[in-house]
Amino acid sequence: MMSRLLSTVILTTVMLFLIGPFFIIVAASLSAGDTLAFPPQGFSLKWVLKVFEVESFRASFVMSMMLAILGTLAALVIGIPVSYALARYKVPFGETVRTIVSAPIIVPGIIVGLALLRYLVIPLGFNITLALFLAHTALVLPYAVRVVSASMVNLRSDIEEAAVLLGCSRLGAFFRVVLPSIRGGILAAFILGFVTSFNQVPVSLFLSGPGVRTLPIDMLAYLETTYDPSVAALSALLAFMSIGIVFLAERFLGFSRYV
């Protein structure tokens, strides 16, 4: 009895620690006051509505969405064949390839951003948007390879071989058998990569330029001059957006059936 009570107390404490800040941000975003504060000074939706009126938020949101979607898709286009090769064949220096692909996870983002700025953008004169796209693709690639590789390992190779024996080409078997069988892993990799890219701060901080900002960087810049609850409202909206993406993936794509 005591052990069950202790487990309940610990679980409740951990849940409050993890979810508590989210509820604080939501409450602060509904404040009727003119400054960011908790507990809120009354309740109002004016700061939620103001989020949609700030031009810089709209522009940076579009930029972040574009980078997150295109960067994640590019990472999957590269990562799926890499995962397939590592899982199905004895690739020379396979472990070295895995280590190199995982490097963006191990190396701190601030170092990655500084290195890209110093050795890619400045000397080669790369366009800021292109540099951001390449950086976000590189940052998402490890998640694509790791998640898809796990799905590939769990997929029996004899299913693919059966398709080949029945007259399907290797390429046809890959598209008709392998990809549909690992779609849960691909979906999981896309969601994880999208959220990682969308919320990326250190790399985007170094590579942002005049007129080119991601939403997290724009929010930091906004807080330097304004301390109203609109940033809290935007943070709450982004959190609900992430929850909604996962819910829709589960509701319409049956995410839990494949992972």
PDB file of C-alpha atoms in Angstrom:
ATOM      1  CA  MET A   1       0.000   0.000   0.000  1.00  0.00           C
ATOM      2  CA  MET A   2       2.777   2.387   0.946  1.00  0.00           C
ATOM      3  CA  SER A   3       4.766   1.541  -2.164  1.00  0.00           C
ATOM      4  CA  ARG A   4       1.727   2.237  -4.362  1.00  0.00           C
ATOM      5  CA  LEU A   5       1.165   5.571  -2.619  1.00  0.00           C
ATOM      6  CA  LEU A   6       4.824   6.480  -3.011  1.00  0.00           C
ATOM      7  CA  SER A   7       4.711   5.577  -6.716  1.00  0.00           C
ATOM      8  CA  THR A   8       1.620   7.750  -7.183  1.00  0.00           C
ATOM      9  CA  VAL A   9       3.266  10.697  -5.443  1.00  0.00           C
ATOM     10  CA  ILE A  10       6.428  10.361  -7.544  1.00  0.00           C
ATOM     11  CA  LEU A  11       4.450  10.007 -10.772  1.00  0.00           C
ATOM     12  CA  THR A  12       2.316  13.049  -9.932  1.00  0.00           C
ATOM     13  CA  THR A  13       5.415  15.102  -9.084  1.00  0.00           C
ATOM     14  CA  VAL A  14       7.113  14.170 -12.353  1.00  0.00           C
ATOM     15  CA  MET A  15       3.976  14.948 -14.375  1.00  0.00           C
ATOM     16  CA  LEU A  16       3.618  18.346 -12.702  1.00  0.00           C
ATOM     17  CA  PHE A  17       7.290  19.070 -13.377  1.00  0.00           C
ATOM     18  CA  LEU A  18       6.899  18.215 -17.060  1.00  0.00           C
ATOM     19  CA  ILE A  19       3.440  19.642 -17.769  1.00  0.00           C
ATOM     20  CA  GLY A  20       3.362  22.457 -15.201  1.00  0.00           C
ATOM     21  CA  PRO A  21       5.314  24.995 -17.326  1.00  0.00           C
ATOM     22  CA  PHE A  22       2.909  24.413 -20.215  1.00  0.00           C
ATOM     23  CA  PHE A  23      -0.115  25.318 -18.073  1.00  0.00           C
ATOM     24  CA  ILE A  24       1.720  28.372 -16.731  1.00  0.00           C
ATOM     25  CA  ILE A  25       2.417  29.584 -20.280  1.00  0.00           C
ATOM     26  CA  VAL A  26      -1.208  28.999 -21.309  1.00  0.00           C
ATOM     27  CA  ALA A  27      -2.469  30.912 -18.270  1.00  0.00           C
ATOM     28  CA  ALA A  28      -0.017  33.772 -18.877  1.00  0.00           C
ATOM     29  CA  SER A  29      -1.080  33.991 -22.531  1.00  0.00           C
ATOM     30  CA  LEU A  30      -4.671  34.621 -21.435  1.00  0.00           C
ATOM     31  CA  SER A  31      -3.721  37.467 -19.120  1.00  0.00           C
ATOM     32  CA  ALA A  32      -5.601  40.742 -19.421  1.00  0.00           C
ATOM     33  CA  GLY A  33      -2.547  42.687 -18.228  1.00  0.00           C
ATOM     34  CA  ASP A  34      -0.021  44.470 -20.413  1.00  0.00           C
ATOM     35  CA  THR A  35       3.063  42.575 -19.219  1.00  0.00           C
ATOM     36  CA  LEU A  36       3.987  38.914 -19.060  1.00  0.00           C
ATOM     37  CA  ALA A  37       3.169  37.775 -15.533  1.00  0.00           C
ATOM     38  CA  PHE A  38       1.901  34.834 -13.524  1.00  0.00           C
ATOM     39  CA  PRO A  39      -0.634  34.534 -12.022  1.00  0.00           C
ATOM     40  CA  PRO A  40      -2.504  36.327 -14.832  1.00  0.00           C
ATOM     41  CA  GLN A  41      -4.126  39.697 -14.227  1.00  0.00           C
ATOM     42  CA  GLY A  42      -7.595  38.686 -15.347  1.00  0.00           C
ATOM     43  CA  PHE A  43      -8.363  36.734 -18.510  1.00  0.00           C
ATOM     44  CA  SER A  44      -8.554  37.937 -22.095  1.00  0.00           C
ATOM     45  CA  LEU A  45      -7.961  36.655 -25.640  1.00  0.00           C
ATOM     46  CA  LYS A  46      -6.455  39.928 -26.868  1.00  0.00           C
ATOM     47  CA  TRP A  47      -2.861  38.631 -26.830  1.00  0.00           C
ATOM     48  CA  VAL A  48      -3.822  35.481 -28.706  1.00  0.00           C
ATOM     49  CA  LEU A  49      -5.432  37.661 -31.367  1.00  0.00           C
ATOM     50  CA  LYS A  50      -2.423  39.980 -31.447  1.00  0.00           C
ATOM     51  CA  VAL A  51      -0.180  37.078 -32.475  1.00  0.00           C
ATOM     52  CA  PHE A  52      -1.930  37.006 -35.854  1.00  0.00           C
ATOM     53  CA  GLU A  53      -1.528  40.775 -36.254  1.00  0.00           C
ATOM     54  CA  VAL A  54       2.276  40.880 -35.908  1.00  0.00           C
ATOM     55  CA  GLU A  55       3.752  40.850 -39.417  1.00  0.00           C
ATOM     56  CA  SER A  56       7.137  39.473 -38.341  1.00  0.00           C
ATOM     57  CA  PHE A  57       5.475  36.484 -36.654  1.00  0.00           C
ATOM     58  CA  ARG A  58       3.565  35.643 -39.828  1.00  0.00           C
ATOM     59  CA  ALA A  59       6.642  35.897 -42.043  1.00  0.00           C
ATOM     60  CA  SER A  60       8.892  33.904 -39.704  1.00  0.00           C
ATOM     61  CA  PHE A  61       6.185  31.262 -39.229  1.00  0.00           C
ATOM     62  CA  VAL A  62       6.056  30.713 -42.992  1.00  0.00           C
ATOM     63  CA  MET A  63       9.857  30.487 -43.080  1.00  0.00           C
ATOM     64  CA  SER A  64       9.948  27.966 -40.216  1.00  0.00           C
ATOM     65  CA  MET A  65       7.213  25.851 -41.799  1.00  0.00           C
ATOM     66  CA  MET A  66       9.005  25.852 -45.140  1.00  0.00           C
ATOM     67  CA  LEU A  67      12.338  24.881 -43.588  1.00  0.00           C
ATOM     68  CA  ALA A  68      10.790  22.208 -41.366  1.00  0.00           C
ATOM     69  CA  ILE A  69       8.770  20.552 -44.148  1.00  0.00           C
ATOM     70  CA  LEU A  70      11.353  20.772 -46.936  1.00  0.00           C
ATOM     71  CA  GLY A  71      14.292  20.000 -44.657  1.00  0.00           C
ATOM     72  CA  THR A  72      12.561  16.942 -43.197  1.00  0.00           C
ATOM     73  CA  LEU A  73      11.498  15.685 -46.632  1.00  0.00           C
ATOM     74  CA  ALA A  74      15.060  16.122 -47.943  1.00  0.00           C
ATOM     75  CA  ALA A  75      16.409  14.273 -44.900  1.00  0.00           C
ATOM     76  CA  LEU A  76      13.980  11.412 -45.533  1.00  0.00           C
ATOM     77  CA  VAL A  77      14.891  11.257 -49.232  1.00  0.00           C
ATOM     78  CA  ILE A  78      18.523  10.797 -48.179  1.00  0.00           C
ATOM     79  CA  GLY A  79      17.909   8.844 -44.982  1.00  0.00           C
ATOM     80  CA  ILE A  80      15.569   6.115 -46.279  1.00  0.00           C
ATOM     81  CA  PRO A  81      18.031   4.727 -48.883  1.00  0.00           C
ATOM     82  CA  VAL A  82      20.871   5.003 -46.339  1.00  0.00           C
ATOM     83  CA  SER A  83      18.806   3.113 -43.747  1.00  0.00           C
ATOM     84  CA  TYR A  84      17.899   0.455 -46.314  1.00  0.00           C
ATOM     85  CA  ALA A  85      21.520  -0.059 -47.333  1.00  0.00           C
ATOM     86  CA  LEU A  86      22.754  -0.252 -43.737  1.00  0.00           C
ATOM     87  CA  ALA A  87      20.021  -2.725 -42.768  1.00  0.00           C
ATOM     88  CA  ARG A  88      20.119  -5.000 -45.820  1.00  0.00           C
ATOM     89  CA  TYR A  89      23.756  -5.015 -46.940  1.00  0.00           C
ATOM     90  CA  LYS A  90      27.200  -5.215 -45.407  1.00  0.00           C
ATOM     91  CA  VAL A  91      28.214  -1.674 -46.260  1.00  0.00           C
ATOM     92  CA  PRO A  92      31.988  -1.020 -46.032  1.00  0.00           C
ATOM     93  CA  PHE A  93      32.695   1.117 -42.970  1.00  0.00           C
ATOM     94  CA  GLY A  94      29.016   0.895 -42.013  1.00  0.00           C
ATOM     95  CA  GLU A  95      29.674   1.856 -38.396  1.00  0.00           C
ATOM     96  CA  THR A  96      31.707   4.845 -39.550  1.00  0.00           C
ATOM     97  CA  VAL A  97      28.795   5.935 -41.737  1.00  0.00           C
ATOM     98  CA  ARG A  98      26.420   5.650 -38.765  1.00  0.00           C
ATOM     99  CA  THR A  99      28.790   7.724 -36.623  1.00  0.00           C
ATOM    100  CA  ILE A 100      29.120  10.438 -39.270  1.00  0.00           C
ATOM    101  CA  VAL A 101      25.362  10.566 -39.805  1.00  0.00           C
ATOM    102  CA  SER A 102      24.809  10.842 -36.040  1.00  0.00           C
ATOM    103  CA  ALA A 103      27.350  13.650 -35.649  1.00  0.00           C
ATOM    104  CA  PRO A 104      24.768  16.506 -35.743  1.00  0.00           C
ATOM    105  CA  ILE A 105      23.092  14.966 -32.666  1.00  0.00           C
ATOM    106  CA  ILE A 106      26.362  14.656 -30.736  1.00  0.00           C
ATOM    107  CA  VAL A 107      27.870  18.036 -31.653  1.00  0.00           C
ATOM    108  CA  PRO A 108      26.189  21.016 -29.909  1.00  0.00           C
ATOM    109  CA  GLY A 109      24.004  23.056 -32.231  1.00  0.00           C
ATOM    110  CA  ILE A 110      25.847  26.290 -31.467  1.00  0.00           C
ATOM    111  CA  ILE A 111      29.073  24.747 -32.833  1.00  0.00           C
ATOM    112  CA  VAL A 112      27.292  23.483 -35.947  1.00  0.00           C
ATOM    113  CA  GLY A 113      25.827  26.927 -36.572  1.00  0.00           C
ATOM    114  CA  LEU A 114      29.153  28.703 -36.092  1.00  0.00           C
ATOM    115  CA  ALA A 115      30.967  26.210 -38.357  1.00  0.00           C
ATOM    116  CA  LEU A 116      28.395  26.588 -41.126  1.00  0.00           C
ATOM    117  CA  LEU A 117      28.579  30.376 -40.875  1.00  0.00           C
ATOM    118  CA  ARG A 118      32.389  30.432 -40.876  1.00  0.00           C
ATOM    119  CA  TYR A 119      33.110  27.853 -43.560  1.00  0.00           C
ATOM    120  CA  LEU A 120      29.997  27.856 -45.753  1.00  0.00           C
ATOM    121  CA  VAL A 121      28.107  31.146 -45.699  1.00  0.00           C
ATOM    122  CA  ILE A 122      30.955  33.665 -45.380  1.00  0.00           C
ATOM    123  CA  PRO A 123      33.645  32.211 -47.696  1.00  0.00           C
ATOM    124  CA  LEU A 124      31.299  30.734 -50.322  1.00  0.00           C
ATOM    125  CA  GLY A 125      28.697  33.490 -50.189  1.00  0.00           C
ATOM    126  CA  PHE A 126      25.806  31.076 -49.732  1.00  0.00           C
ATOM    127  CA  ASN A 127      22.303  32.491 -49.678  1.00  0.00           C
ATOM    128  CA  ILE A 128      20.992  32.637 -46.098  1.00  0.00           C
ATOM    129  CA  THR A 129      17.822  30.709 -46.930  1.00  0.00           C
ATOM    130  CA  LEU A 130      19.778  27.990 -48.723  1.00  0.00           C
ATOM    131  CA  ALA A 131      22.226  27.747 -45.817  1.00  0.00           C
ATOM    132  CA  LEU A 132      19.341  27.394 -43.364  1.00  0.00           C
ATOM    133  CA  PHE A 133      17.791  24.670 -45.529  1.00  0.00           C
ATOM    134  CA  LEU A 134      21.058  22.706 -45.696  1.00  0.00           C
ATOM    135  CA  ALA A 135      21.625  23.121 -41.959  1.00  0.00           C
ATOM    136  CA  HIS A 136      18.141  21.960 -41.015  1.00  0.00           C
ATOM    137  CA  THR A 137      18.396  19.003 -43.396  1.00  0.00           C
ATOM    138  CA  ALA A 138      21.692  17.973 -41.800  1.00  0.00           C
ATOM    139  CA  LEU A 139      20.233  18.313 -38.302  1.00  0.00           C
ATOM    140  CA  VAL A 140      17.169  16.215 -39.123  1.00  0.00           C
ATOM    141  CA  LEU A 141      19.043  13.514 -41.070  1.00  0.00           C
ATOM    142  CA  PRO A 142      20.234  11.566 -37.977  1.00  0.00           C
ATOM    143  CA  TYR A 143      16.663  11.214 -36.721  1.00  0.00           C
ATOM    144  CA  ALA A 144      15.498  10.037 -40.144  1.00  0.00           C
ATOM    145  CA  VAL A 145      18.247   7.420 -40.379  1.00  0.00           C
ATOM    146  CA  ARG A 146      17.874   6.135 -36.823  1.00  0.00           C
ATOM    147  CA  VAL A 147      14.078   5.866 -36.794  1.00  0.00           C
ATOM    148  CA  VAL A 148      13.775   4.380 -40.285  1.00  0.00           C
ATOM    149  CA  SER A 149      16.655   1.987 -39.573  1.00  0.00           C
ATOM    150  CA  ALA A 150      14.757   0.648 -36.562  1.00  0.00           C
ATOM    151  CA  SER A 151      11.754  -0.051 -38.796  1.00  0.00           C
ATOM    152  CA  MET A 152      13.976  -1.679 -41.428  1.00  0.00           C
ATOM    153  CA  VAL A 153      15.574  -3.988 -38.862  1.00  0.00           C
ATOM    154  CA  ASN A 154      12.128  -5.124 -37.678  1.00  0.00           C
ATOM    155  CA  LEU A 155      10.975  -5.809 -41.265  1.00  0.00           C
ATOM    156  CA  ARG A 156      11.621  -9.400 -42.325  1.00  0.00           C
ATOM    157  CA  SER A 157      13.781  -9.536 -45.436  1.00  0.00           C
ATOM    158  CA  ASP A 158      12.036 -12.676 -46.742  1.00  0.00           C
ATOM    159  CA  ILE A 159       8.917 -10.570 -47.452  1.00  0.00           C
ATOM    160  CA  GLU A 160      10.907  -8.532 -49.933  1.00  0.00           C
ATOM    161  CA  GLU A 161      12.544 -11.655 -51.346  1.00  0.00           C
ATOM    162  CA  ALA A 162       9.131 -13.225 -51.889  1.00  0.00           C
ATOM    163  CA  ALA A 163       8.078 -10.220 -53.963  1.00  0.00           C
ATOM    164  CA  VAL A 164      11.228 -10.547 -56.091  1.00  0.00           C
ATOM    165  CA  LEU A 165      10.664 -14.298 -56.610  1.00  0.00           C
ATOM    166  CA  LEU A 166       7.132 -13.537 -57.779  1.00  0.00           C
ATOM    167  CA  GLY A 167       8.506 -11.362 -60.570  1.00  0.00           C
ATOM    168  CA  CYS A 168       8.868  -7.918 -58.997  1.00  0.00           C
ATOM    169  CA  SER A 169      12.082  -6.012 -59.586  1.00  0.00           C
ATOM    170  CA  ARG A 170      14.248  -4.926 -56.665  1.00  0.00           C
ATOM    171  CA  LEU A 171      13.221  -1.319 -57.176  1.00  0.00           C
ATOM    172  CA  GLY A 172       9.582  -2.308 -57.511  1.00  0.00           C
ATOM    173  CA  ALA A 173       9.764  -4.417 -54.349  1.00  0.00           C
ATOM    174  CA  PHE A 174      11.263  -1.461 -52.521  1.00  0.00           C
ATOM    175  CA  PHE A 175       8.404   0.859 -53.473  1.00  0.00           C
ATOM    176  CA  ARG A 176       5.568  -1.699 -53.317  1.00  0.00           C
ATOM    177  CA  VAL A 177       6.602  -3.769 -50.304  1.00  0.00           C
ATOM    178  CA  VAL A 178       9.305  -2.096 -48.213  1.00  0.00           C
ATOM    179  CA  LEU A 179       8.034   1.496 -48.112  1.00  0.00           C
ATOM    180  CA  PRO A 180       4.396   0.575 -47.252  1.00  0.00           C
ATOM    181  CA  SER A 181       5.663  -1.781 -44.543  1.00  0.00           C
ATOM    182  CA  ILE A 182       7.780   0.869 -42.817  1.00  0.00           C
ATOM    183  CA  ARG A 183       5.398   3.796 -43.245  1.00  0.00           C
ATOM    184  CA  GLY A 184       4.952   4.004 -39.486  1.00  0.00           C
ATOM    185  CA  GLY A 185       8.688   4.560 -39.056  1.00  0.00           C
ATOM    186  CA  ILE A 186       8.724   7.104 -41.876  1.00  0.00           C
ATOM    187  CA  LEU A 187       5.826   8.969 -40.291  1.00  0.00           C
ATOM    188  CA  ALA A 188       7.525   8.914 -36.889  1.00  0.00           C
ATOM    189  CA  ALA A 189      10.758  10.194 -38.455  1.00  0.00           C
ATOM    190  CA  PHE A 190       8.874  12.973 -40.239  1.00  0.00           C
ATOM    191  CA  ILE A 191       7.081  14.141 -37.080  1.00  0.00           C
ATOM    192  CA  LEU A 192      10.280  14.016 -35.006  1.00  0.00           C
ATOM    193  CA  GLY A 193      12.270  15.774 -37.707  1.00  0.00           C
ATOM    194  CA  PHE A 194       9.594  18.421 -38.259  1.00  0.00           C
ATOM    195  CA  VAL A 195       9.380  19.311 -34.565  1.00  0.00           C
ATOM    196  CA  THR A 196      13.187  19.317 -34.230  1.00  0.00           C
ATOM    197  CA  SER A 197      13.622  21.603 -37.228  1.00  0.00           C
ATOM    198  CA  PHE A 198      10.753  23.929 -36.354  1.00  0.00           C
ATOM    199  CA  ASN A 199      12.042  24.505 -32.818  1.00  0.00           C
ATOM    200  CA  GLN A 200      15.731  24.758 -33.768  1.00  0.00           C
ATOM    201  CA  VAL A 201      17.419  27.781 -32.160  1.00  0.00           C
ATOM    202  CA  PRO A 202      21.267  27.605 -32.002  1.00  0.00           C
ATOM    203  CA  VAL A 203      21.899  26.894 -35.709  1.00  0.00           C
ATOM    204  CA  SER A 204      19.174  29.278 -36.878  1.00  0.00           C
ATOM    205  CA  LEU A 205      20.562  31.989 -34.594  1.00  0.00           C
ATOM    206  CA  PHE A 206      23.892  32.020 -36.448  1.00  0.00           C
ATOM    207  CA  LEU A 207      22.436  31.671 -39.939  1.00  0.00           C
ATOM    208  CA  SER A 208      19.582  34.179 -39.703  1.00  0.00           C
ATOM    209  CA  GLY A 209      20.026  37.390 -41.663  1.00  0.00           C
ATOM    210  CA  PRO A 210      18.181  40.582 -42.622  1.00  0.00           C
ATOM    211  CA  GLY A 211      14.614  39.669 -43.496  1.00  0.00           C
ATOM    212  CA  VAL A 212      15.289  35.944 -42.970  1.00  0.00           C
ATOM    213  CA  ARG A 213      14.338  34.653 -39.534  1.00  0.00           C
ATOM    214  CA  THR A 214      12.789  31.499 -38.199  1.00  0.00           C
ATOM    215  CA  LEU A 215       9.954  31.813 -35.715  1.00  0.00           C
ATOM    216  CA  PRO A 216      11.958  30.899 -32.554  1.00  0.00           C
ATOM    217  CA  ILE A 217      14.608  33.496 -33.440  1.00  0.00           C
ATOM    218  CA  ASP A 218      11.933  36.089 -34.145  1.00  0.00           C
ATOM    219  CA  MET A 219      10.356  35.368 -30.759  1.00  0.00           C
ATOM    220  CA  LEU A 220      13.710  35.923 -29.024  1.00  0.00           C
ATOM    221  CA  ALA A 221      14.185  39.207 -30.899  1.00  0.00           C
ATOM    222  CA  TYR A 222      10.644  40.292 -29.984  1.00  0.00           C
ATOM    223  CA  LEU A 223      11.329  39.687 -26.280  1.00  0.00           C
ATOM    224  CA  GLU A 224      14.354  42.000 -26.437  1.00  0.00           C
ATOM    225  CA  THR A 225      12.101  45.005 -27.032  1.00  0.00           C
ATOM    226  CA  THR A 226       8.635  43.954 -25.859  1.00  0.00           C
ATOM    227  CA  TYR A 227       7.557  42.098 -22.751  1.00  0.00           C
ATOM    228  CA  ASP A 228       3.874  41.574 -23.350  1.00  0.00           C
ATOM    229  CA  PRO A 229       2.096  38.168 -23.160  1.00  0.00           C
ATOM    230  CA  SER A 230       1.921  37.766 -26.953  1.00  0.00           C
ATOM    231  CA  VAL A 231       5.032  35.554 -26.971  1.00  0.00           C
ATOM    232  CA  ALA A 232       3.414  33.354 -24.317  1.00  0.00           C
ATOM    233  CA  ALA A 233       0.291  33.179 -26.477  1.00  0.00           C
ATOM    234  CA  LEU A 234       2.367  32.203 -29.502  1.00  0.00           C
ATOM    235  CA  SER A 235       4.203  29.561 -27.465  1.00  0.00           C
ATOM    236  CA  ALA A 236       0.898  28.075 -26.343  1.00  0.00           C
ATOM    237  CA  LEU A 237      -0.403  28.022 -29.919  1.00  0.00           C
ATOM    238  CA  LEU A 238       2.751  26.238 -31.108  1.00  0.00           C
ATOM    239  CA  ALA A 239       2.411  23.662 -28.340  1.00  0.00           C
ATOM    240  CA  PHE A 240      -1.197  23.002 -29.323  1.00  0.00           C
ATOM    241  CA  MET A 241      -0.088  22.749 -32.955  1.00  0.00           C
ATOM    242  CA  SER A 242       2.419  20.021 -32.058  1.00  0.00           C
ATOM    243  CA  ILE A 243      -0.220  18.150 -30.059  1.00  0.00           C
ATOM    244  CA  GLY A 244      -2.634  18.486 -32.968  1.00  0.00           C
ATOM    245  CA  ILE A 245      -0.106  17.072 -35.464  1.00  0.00           C
ATOM    246  CA  VAL A 246       0.415  13.970 -33.349  1.00  0.00           C
ATOM    247  CA  PHE A 247      -3.331  13.569 -32.778  1.00  0.00           C
ATOM    248  CA  LEU A 248      -4.124  13.841 -36.492  1.00  0.00           C
ATOM    249  CA  ALA A 249      -1.360  11.391 -37.339  1.00  0.00           C
ATOM    250  CA  GLU A 250      -2.861   8.897 -34.911  1.00  0.00           C
ATOM    251  CA  ARG A 251      -6.449   9.569 -35.934  1.00  0.00           C
ATOM    252  CA  PHE A 252      -6.152   9.417 -39.704  1.00  0.00           C
ATOM    253  CA  LEU A 253      -2.947   7.453 -40.348  1.00  0.00           C
ATOM    254  CA  GLY A 254      -3.197   4.915 -37.556  1.00  0.00           C
ATOM    255  CA  PHE A 255       0.251   5.731 -36.226  1.00  0.00           C
ATOM    256  CA  SER A 256       0.075   3.291 -33.297  1.00  0.00           C
ATOM    257  CA  ARG A 257      -0.632   0.335 -35.575  1.00  0.00           C
ATOM    258  CA  TYR A 258       2.796   0.542 -37.181  1.00  0.00           C
ATOM    259  CA  VAL A 259       5.104   1.378 -34.308  1.00  0.00           C
TER     260      VAL A 259
END
